[in-house]
Each structure stands twice: as C-alpha cells, then as structure tokens.
Amino acid sequence: MTSFPSAKTAWKAKTTSGTGSLSRSRSAFTLVEVVIAVAVVAILTGLAVPAIDSVQRERLAREPVNRLVLLAREVRGRAMAEQRPYQILFDGEGFRASRFFSPYGGREEAQNLRQRIELMAQREEIAEASRKRGIALEAEAEVDPGEARIEEGLRYLEEYEIGADLRVSLKFWNETAWVSMSGAEYRRWIFQPSGMCEPLRFRVEADKSFFEVEFHPLTADVQSEKSWVE
C-alpha cells in the first residue's frame, strides 16, 4: 500500500527549502551592498585627493603674501612710532624688513646690519658681565622711552625666505611691467614716518597657483587681491 507524507512532514520540507532560499538572498544582497560601498569610497577618494592638493598649493602660494601683509603693518607702525623711515627689501632670496639707512645701499645691507646687531649684542654682554662683577662703568643716564625705542629700531631685522618652487614679481606705481625678483635683482619698499608708503603690487606664482595683492599707499593694507588655484 502506497504511503503519503503527512501534512506535518510536508510543511517541514517546505519550511526548510524556503529558509535556505532566504539565506542565499540575504547573502547576495549583503555582497551587493559591499560592492556599492567600495565603489562610493573609491569615487570619494578620487575626488578628495585633487581637492587636498589644491588646498596645499593655495597655502604654499598664500604664505608669502600673508607674511608680507603682517610685515608691512609692523614696519609702518615702527616708522610712525619712531618717526624714522623703514623699508622692506626684496631680492631673489625673499624679503627683509629693517630701518631705512641709505638710498645707496644694496643687497649687502642685510649682511651689514646682521654684523652690526651682533656687535651691539656682544657689547651688551660685556657690559652686563662687568656689572655682575661690580666693575664700575661710565655713568649711565636715565634712558628716555622714546630714545630707547629708536635705539631698539637700529637692531630690528625681520627676514622671510621664499621657497625655490615659488616665483615672486613686483610692480611699483611708476613701473609699466612686472619685475621678477630673481638673480641679482632687488627692490626697496619705503615706509615714511607719516605712515605713507609707495603703492605696490606683489605677485606669487607656483606651478598651479597664483596670488596677487595690491597695497594701499596710505595704510599699507591690501586694497585688492587676485588669486587662481587649479
């Protein structure tokens, strides 16, 4: 006599078969999700790398501009406070700020100033050592604060070196073409005791970035800016 599976057995078989199909579907769906996630990450990474490079190039070209802006404010303030002219000297190595001593000097001014500052520091060390030993020095008059500031200005020297991968150009108000600061070329930017300075346009170029600023002659602040970063 032929026997038939009971309803209970048939239900179990269907349940087992259905569960297996559902597990395989869930595994396949999870694999698709992983593939999609990996693809999205790859796309985002590909977009992020150029963006990061662009930010780095912008920072590289903007740094000399920011430094010059701060330096211009510093020397303008010193010129007005001390009632002595100051200058920022540009050459192929970078730029440096100091008291303005002579219109006939050149790139050697910075080296001469370094030597003078070093000599003044040595004299002060000798004088301080003599005081500690109780050695009598010449009568020292009370120093006027204004005179002390002027004296301090004689040893003021701030320097900024331009990276080899950057190109700097200048254009003063009476010049029709940009002057590249390379080789033996140098230019002098004067700040008067009145606070006025010569109008100046300053340009920094890298391989894929460019910054240009124009300084106002009355305030030495940036009055216009142009930039381009690839």
mmCIF file of C-alpha atoms in Angstrom:
data_model
loop_
_atom_site.group_PDB
_atom_site.id
_atom_site.type_symbol
_atom_site.label_atom_id
_atom_site.label_comp_id
_atom_site.label_asym_id
_atom_site.label_seq_id
_atom_site.Cartn_x
_atom_site.Cartn_y
_atom_site.Cartn_z
ATOM 1 C CA MET A 1 0.000 0.000 0.000
ATOM 2 C CA THR A 2 1.292 3.362 -1.033
ATOM 3 C CA SER A 3 2.048 5.757 1.774
ATOM 4 C CA PHE A 4 1.793 9.567 1.519
ATOM 5 C CA PRO A 5 3.765 12.058 3.564
ATOM 6 C CA SER A 6 1.844 13.503 6.356
ATOM 7 C CA ALA A 7 0.898 17.174 6.331
ATOM 8 C CA LYS A 8 3.312 17.788 9.159
ATOM 9 C CA THR A 9 6.250 16.304 7.201
ATOM 10 C CA ALA A 10 5.360 18.244 4.052
ATOM 11 C CA TRP A 11 5.212 21.505 5.998
ATOM 12 C CA LYS A 12 8.664 20.894 7.424
ATOM 13 C CA ALA A 13 10.135 20.238 3.971
ATOM 14 C CA LYS A 14 8.700 23.467 2.585
ATOM 15 C CA THR A 15 9.878 25.415 5.550
ATOM 16 C CA THR A 16 13.429 24.126 5.197
ATOM 17 C CA SER A 17 13.517 24.891 1.466
ATOM 18 C CA GLY A 18 12.142 28.392 1.992
ATOM 19 C CA THR A 19 14.625 29.198 4.720
ATOM 20 C CA GLY A 20 17.579 28.194 2.527
ATOM 21 C CA SER A 21 16.426 30.461 -0.326
ATOM 22 C CA LEU A 22 16.002 33.380 2.059
ATOM 23 C CA SER A 23 19.526 32.937 3.469
ATOM 24 C CA ARG A 24 21.044 32.929 -0.008
ATOM 25 C CA SER A 25 19.099 36.099 -0.900
ATOM 26 C CA ARG A 26 20.309 37.864 2.202
ATOM 27 C CA SER A 27 23.943 36.895 1.468
ATOM 28 C CA ALA A 28 23.679 38.127 -2.117
ATOM 29 C CA PHE A 29 22.129 41.412 -1.016
ATOM 30 C CA THR A 30 24.912 41.967 1.531
ATOM 31 C CA LEU A 31 27.566 41.371 -1.148
ATOM 32 C CA VAL A 32 25.926 43.964 -3.414
ATOM 33 C CA GLU A 33 25.961 46.459 -0.566
ATOM 34 C CA VAL A 34 29.687 45.878 -0.035
ATOM 35 C CA VAL A 35 30.430 46.381 -3.729
ATOM 36 C CA ILE A 36 28.431 49.623 -3.789
ATOM 37 C CA ALA A 37 30.118 50.903 -0.625
ATOM 38 C CA VAL A 38 33.589 50.175 -2.021
ATOM 39 C CA ALA A 39 32.704 51.959 -5.258
ATOM 40 C CA VAL A 40 31.427 55.016 -3.384
ATOM 41 C CA VAL A 41 34.578 55.169 -1.240
ATOM 42 C CA ALA A 42 36.757 54.918 -4.347
ATOM 43 C CA ILE A 43 34.877 57.756 -6.024
ATOM 44 C CA LEU A 44 35.056 59.980 -2.943
ATOM 45 C CA THR A 45 38.769 59.259 -2.561
ATOM 46 C CA GLY A 46 39.367 60.171 -6.184
ATOM 47 C CA LEU A 47 37.573 63.466 -5.643
ATOM 48 C CA ALA A 48 39.270 64.221 -2.327
ATOM 49 C CA VAL A 49 42.886 63.817 -3.473
ATOM 50 C CA PRO A 50 42.778 66.670 -6.029
ATOM 51 C CA ALA A 51 40.941 68.854 -3.515
ATOM 52 C CA ILE A 52 43.648 68.267 -0.895
ATOM 53 C CA ASP A 53 46.369 69.026 -3.438
ATOM 54 C CA SER A 54 44.581 72.238 -4.377
ATOM 55 C CA VAL A 55 44.420 73.358 -0.741
ATOM 56 C CA GLN A 56 48.115 72.642 -0.278
ATOM 57 C CA ARG A 57 49.027 74.625 -3.394
ATOM 58 C CA GLU A 58 46.897 77.525 -2.215
ATOM 59 C CA ARG A 59 48.568 77.500 1.207
ATOM 60 C CA LEU A 60 52.015 77.395 -0.391
ATOM 61 C CA ALA A 61 51.400 80.444 -2.580
ATOM 62 C CA ARG A 62 49.459 82.416 0.032
ATOM 63 C CA GLU A 63 52.020 82.084 2.834
ATOM 64 C CA PRO A 64 54.470 84.724 1.476
ATOM 65 C CA VAL A 65 51.541 87.076 0.872
ATOM 66 C CA ASN A 66 50.291 86.716 4.442
ATOM 67 C CA ARG A 67 53.791 87.218 5.814
ATOM 68 C CA LEU A 68 54.321 90.369 3.763
ATOM 69 C CA VAL A 69 50.985 91.807 4.905
ATOM 70 C CA LEU A 70 51.959 91.362 8.557
ATOM 71 C CA LEU A 71 55.444 92.727 7.956
ATOM 72 C CA ALA A 72 54.104 95.825 6.196
ATOM 73 C CA ARG A 73 51.891 96.608 9.190
ATOM 74 C CA GLU A 74 54.818 96.108 11.546
ATOM 75 C CA VAL A 75 57.264 98.410 9.769
ATOM 76 C CA ARG A 76 54.605 101.067 9.154
ATOM 77 C CA GLY A 77 53.821 101.116 12.871
ATOM 78 C CA ARG A 78 57.507 101.355 13.730
ATOM 79 C CA ALA A 79 58.085 104.184 11.263
ATOM 80 C CA MET A 80 55.254 106.219 12.764
ATOM 81 C CA ALA A 81 56.164 105.485 16.396
ATOM 82 C CA GLU A 82 59.883 106.233 15.993
ATOM 83 C CA GLN A 83 59.470 108.936 13.341
ATOM 84 C CA ARG A 84 62.133 107.183 11.316
ATOM 85 C CA PRO A 85 61.736 105.675 7.830
ATOM 86 C CA TYR A 86 61.677 101.896 7.488
ATOM 87 C CA GLN A 87 61.986 99.616 4.486
ATOM 88 C CA ILE A 88 61.272 96.157 3.126
ATOM 89 C CA LEU A 89 63.955 94.964 0.732
ATOM 90 C CA PHE A 90 63.069 92.347 -1.904
ATOM 91 C CA ASP A 91 65.566 90.154 -3.744
ATOM 92 C CA GLY A 92 65.879 86.677 -5.206
ATOM 93 C CA GLU A 93 66.080 85.062 -1.759
ATOM 94 C CA GLY A 94 62.986 86.642 -0.232
ATOM 95 C CA PHE A 95 62.316 89.877 1.619
ATOM 96 C CA ARG A 96 63.539 91.513 4.825
ATOM 97 C CA ALA A 97 62.435 94.492 6.897
ATOM 98 C CA SER A 98 64.703 96.948 8.698
ATOM 99 C CA ARG A 99 65.284 100.601 9.436
ATOM 100 C CA PHE A 100 65.967 102.618 6.286
ATOM 101 C CA PHE A 101 69.544 103.871 6.463
ATOM 102 C CA SER A 102 70.669 104.892 2.986
ATOM 103 C CA PRO A 103 69.169 105.020 -0.513
ATOM 104 C CA TYR A 104 72.501 103.988 -1.988
ATOM 105 C CA GLY A 105 72.808 100.606 -0.349
ATOM 106 C CA GLY A 106 72.039 97.277 -1.952
ATOM 107 C CA ARG A 107 71.652 93.624 -1.094
ATOM 108 C CA GLU A 108 74.662 93.855 1.213
ATOM 109 C CA GLU A 109 72.650 95.984 3.654
ATOM 110 C CA ALA A 110 71.192 92.930 5.377
ATOM 111 C CA GLN A 111 74.612 91.383 5.959
ATOM 112 C CA ASN A 112 75.998 94.671 7.294
ATOM 113 C CA LEU A 113 73.014 95.000 9.619
ATOM 114 C CA ARG A 114 73.468 91.442 10.900
ATOM 115 C CA GLN A 115 77.092 92.219 11.740
ATOM 116 C CA ARG A 116 76.126 95.470 13.475
ATOM 117 C CA ILE A 117 73.434 93.731 15.522
ATOM 118 C CA GLU A 118 75.886 91.012 16.536
ATOM 119 C CA LEU A 119 78.453 93.625 17.585
ATOM 120 C CA MET A 120 75.873 95.507 19.656
ATOM 121 C CA ALA A 121 74.836 92.264 21.355
ATOM 122 C CA GLN A 122 78.462 91.477 22.223
ATOM 123 C CA ARG A 123 78.928 94.922 23.763
ATOM 124 C CA GLU A 124 75.806 94.473 25.860
ATOM 125 C CA GLU A 125 77.037 91.080 27.081
ATOM 126 C CA ILE A 126 80.369 92.608 28.098
ATOM 127 C CA ALA A 127 78.629 95.469 29.901
ATOM 128 C CA GLU A 128 76.278 93.079 31.726
ATOM 129 C CA ALA A 129 79.172 90.844 32.776
ATOM 130 C CA SER A 130 81.029 93.892 34.108
ATOM 131 C CA ARG A 131 78.025 94.943 36.184
ATOM 132 C CA LYS A 132 77.765 91.484 37.723
ATOM 133 C CA ARG A 133 81.426 91.642 38.715
ATOM 134 C CA GLY A 134 80.927 95.056 40.258
ATOM 135 C CA ILE A 135 83.151 96.808 37.757
ATOM 136 C CA ALA A 136 82.281 100.480 37.570
ATOM 137 C CA LEU A 137 81.079 101.671 34.193
ATOM 138 C CA GLU A 138 80.580 105.155 32.875
ATOM 139 C CA ALA A 139 77.696 106.978 34.479
ATOM 140 C CA GLU A 140 74.512 105.783 32.848
ATOM 141 C CA ALA A 141 71.872 108.441 32.399
ATOM 142 C CA GLU A 142 68.208 107.550 32.654
ATOM 143 C CA VAL A 143 67.049 106.400 29.250
ATOM 144 C CA ASP A 144 64.065 108.136 27.686
ATOM 145 C CA PRO A 145 61.449 105.583 26.485
ATOM 146 C CA GLY A 146 61.272 107.239 23.083
ATOM 147 C CA GLU A 147 65.033 107.154 22.681
ATOM 148 C CA ALA A 148 65.088 103.537 23.804
ATOM 149 C CA ARG A 149 62.592 102.608 21.105
ATOM 150 C CA ILE A 150 64.657 104.410 18.475
ATOM 151 C CA GLU A 151 67.762 102.603 19.686
ATOM 152 C CA GLU A 152 65.923 99.289 19.509
ATOM 153 C CA GLY A 153 64.939 100.075 15.937
ATOM 154 C CA LEU A 154 68.606 100.166 14.948
ATOM 155 C CA ARG A 155 68.829 96.416 15.506
ATOM 156 C CA TYR A 156 65.480 95.483 14.020
ATOM 157 C CA LEU A 157 65.709 92.899 11.233
ATOM 158 C CA GLU A 158 62.937 90.564 10.098
ATOM 159 C CA GLU A 159 63.641 88.167 7.231
ATOM 160 C CA TYR A 160 61.494 85.815 5.166
ATOM 161 C CA GLU A 161 62.939 83.331 2.681
ATOM 162 C CA ILE A 162 60.991 82.483 -0.466
ATOM 163 C CA GLY A 163 60.879 78.802 -1.433
ATOM 164 C CA ALA A 164 62.684 77.696 -4.572
ATOM 165 C CA ASP A 165 59.399 76.482 -6.091
ATOM 166 C CA LEU A 166 57.840 79.963 -5.910
ATOM 167 C CA ARG A 167 58.310 82.928 -8.250
ATOM 168 C CA VAL A 168 57.901 86.485 -6.943
ATOM 169 C CA SER A 169 57.322 89.615 -9.014
ATOM 170 C CA LEU A 170 56.819 93.271 -8.044
ATOM 171 C CA LYS A 171 55.272 96.264 -9.705
ATOM 172 C CA PHE A 172 55.548 99.752 -8.217
ATOM 173 C CA TRP A 173 53.285 102.610 -9.244
ATOM 174 C CA ASN A 174 55.780 104.108 -11.739
ATOM 175 C CA GLU A 175 56.610 100.807 -13.453
ATOM 176 C CA THR A 176 54.794 99.539 -16.538
ATOM 177 C CA ALA A 177 55.998 95.930 -16.361
ATOM 178 C CA TRP A 178 56.354 93.349 -13.629
ATOM 179 C CA VAL A 179 59.875 92.906 -12.254
ATOM 180 C CA SER A 180 60.882 89.342 -11.414
ATOM 181 C CA MET A 181 62.805 89.025 -8.158
ATOM 182 C CA SER A 182 65.471 86.644 -9.391
ATOM 183 C CA GLY A 183 69.228 86.693 -9.699
ATOM 184 C CA ALA A 184 70.809 89.968 -8.571
ATOM 185 C CA GLU A 185 67.560 91.932 -8.876
ATOM 186 C CA TYR A 186 66.312 93.791 -5.802
ATOM 187 C CA ARG A 187 63.760 96.463 -4.933
ATOM 188 C CA ARG A 188 63.213 98.680 -1.909
ATOM 189 C CA TRP A 189 59.787 99.487 -0.404
ATOM 190 C CA ILE A 190 59.978 102.583 1.825
ATOM 191 C CA PHE A 191 57.644 103.431 4.729
ATOM 192 C CA GLN A 192 57.703 107.089 5.763
ATOM 193 C CA PRO A 193 57.256 108.422 9.338
ATOM 194 C CA SER A 194 53.907 109.832 8.195
ATOM 195 C CA GLY A 195 52.656 106.286 7.632
ATOM 196 C CA MET A 196 52.601 106.555 3.862
ATOM 197 C CA CYS A 197 54.309 104.094 1.559
ATOM 198 C CA GLU A 198 54.770 103.629 -2.147
ATOM 199 C CA PRO A 199 51.902 101.784 -3.899
ATOM 200 C CA LEU A 200 52.991 98.214 -4.546
ATOM 201 C CA ARG A 201 51.618 95.139 -6.301
ATOM 202 C CA PHE A 202 53.057 91.831 -5.130
ATOM 203 C CA ARG A 203 52.672 88.579 -7.073
ATOM 204 C CA VAL A 204 53.495 84.993 -6.102
ATOM 205 C CA GLU A 205 53.337 82.178 -8.651
ATOM 206 C CA ALA A 206 53.683 78.416 -8.268
ATOM 207 C CA ASP A 207 53.132 75.610 -10.774
ATOM 208 C CA LYS A 208 49.354 75.569 -10.378
ATOM 209 C CA SER A 209 48.585 78.583 -8.193
ATOM 210 C CA PHE A 210 48.803 82.343 -8.378
ATOM 211 C CA PHE A 211 48.277 85.174 -5.882
ATOM 212 C CA GLU A 212 48.476 88.907 -6.431
ATOM 213 C CA VAL A 213 47.796 91.697 -3.930
ATOM 214 C CA GLU A 214 47.902 95.476 -4.154
ATOM 215 C CA PHE A 215 48.845 97.574 -1.122
ATOM 216 C CA HIS A 216 47.247 100.927 -0.365
ATOM 217 C CA PRO A 217 49.772 103.807 -0.133
ATOM 218 C CA LEU A 218 48.112 105.408 2.897
ATOM 219 C CA THR A 219 47.555 102.376 5.108
ATOM 220 C CA ALA A 220 49.823 99.633 3.678
ATOM 221 C CA ASP A 221 46.787 97.343 3.827
ATOM 222 C CA VAL A 222 45.663 95.125 0.976
ATOM 223 C CA GLN A 223 43.158 97.018 -1.172
ATOM 224 C CA SER A 224 42.693 94.363 -3.867
ATOM 225 C CA GLU A 225 43.515 90.695 -4.358
ATOM 226 C CA LYS A 226 43.554 88.245 -7.247
ATOM 227 C CA SER A 227 44.092 84.509 -6.986
ATOM 228 C CA TRP A 228 43.892 81.350 -9.041
ATOM 229 C CA VAL A 229 44.415 77.756 -7.935
ATOM 230 C CA GLU A 230 43.992 74.746 -10.205
#
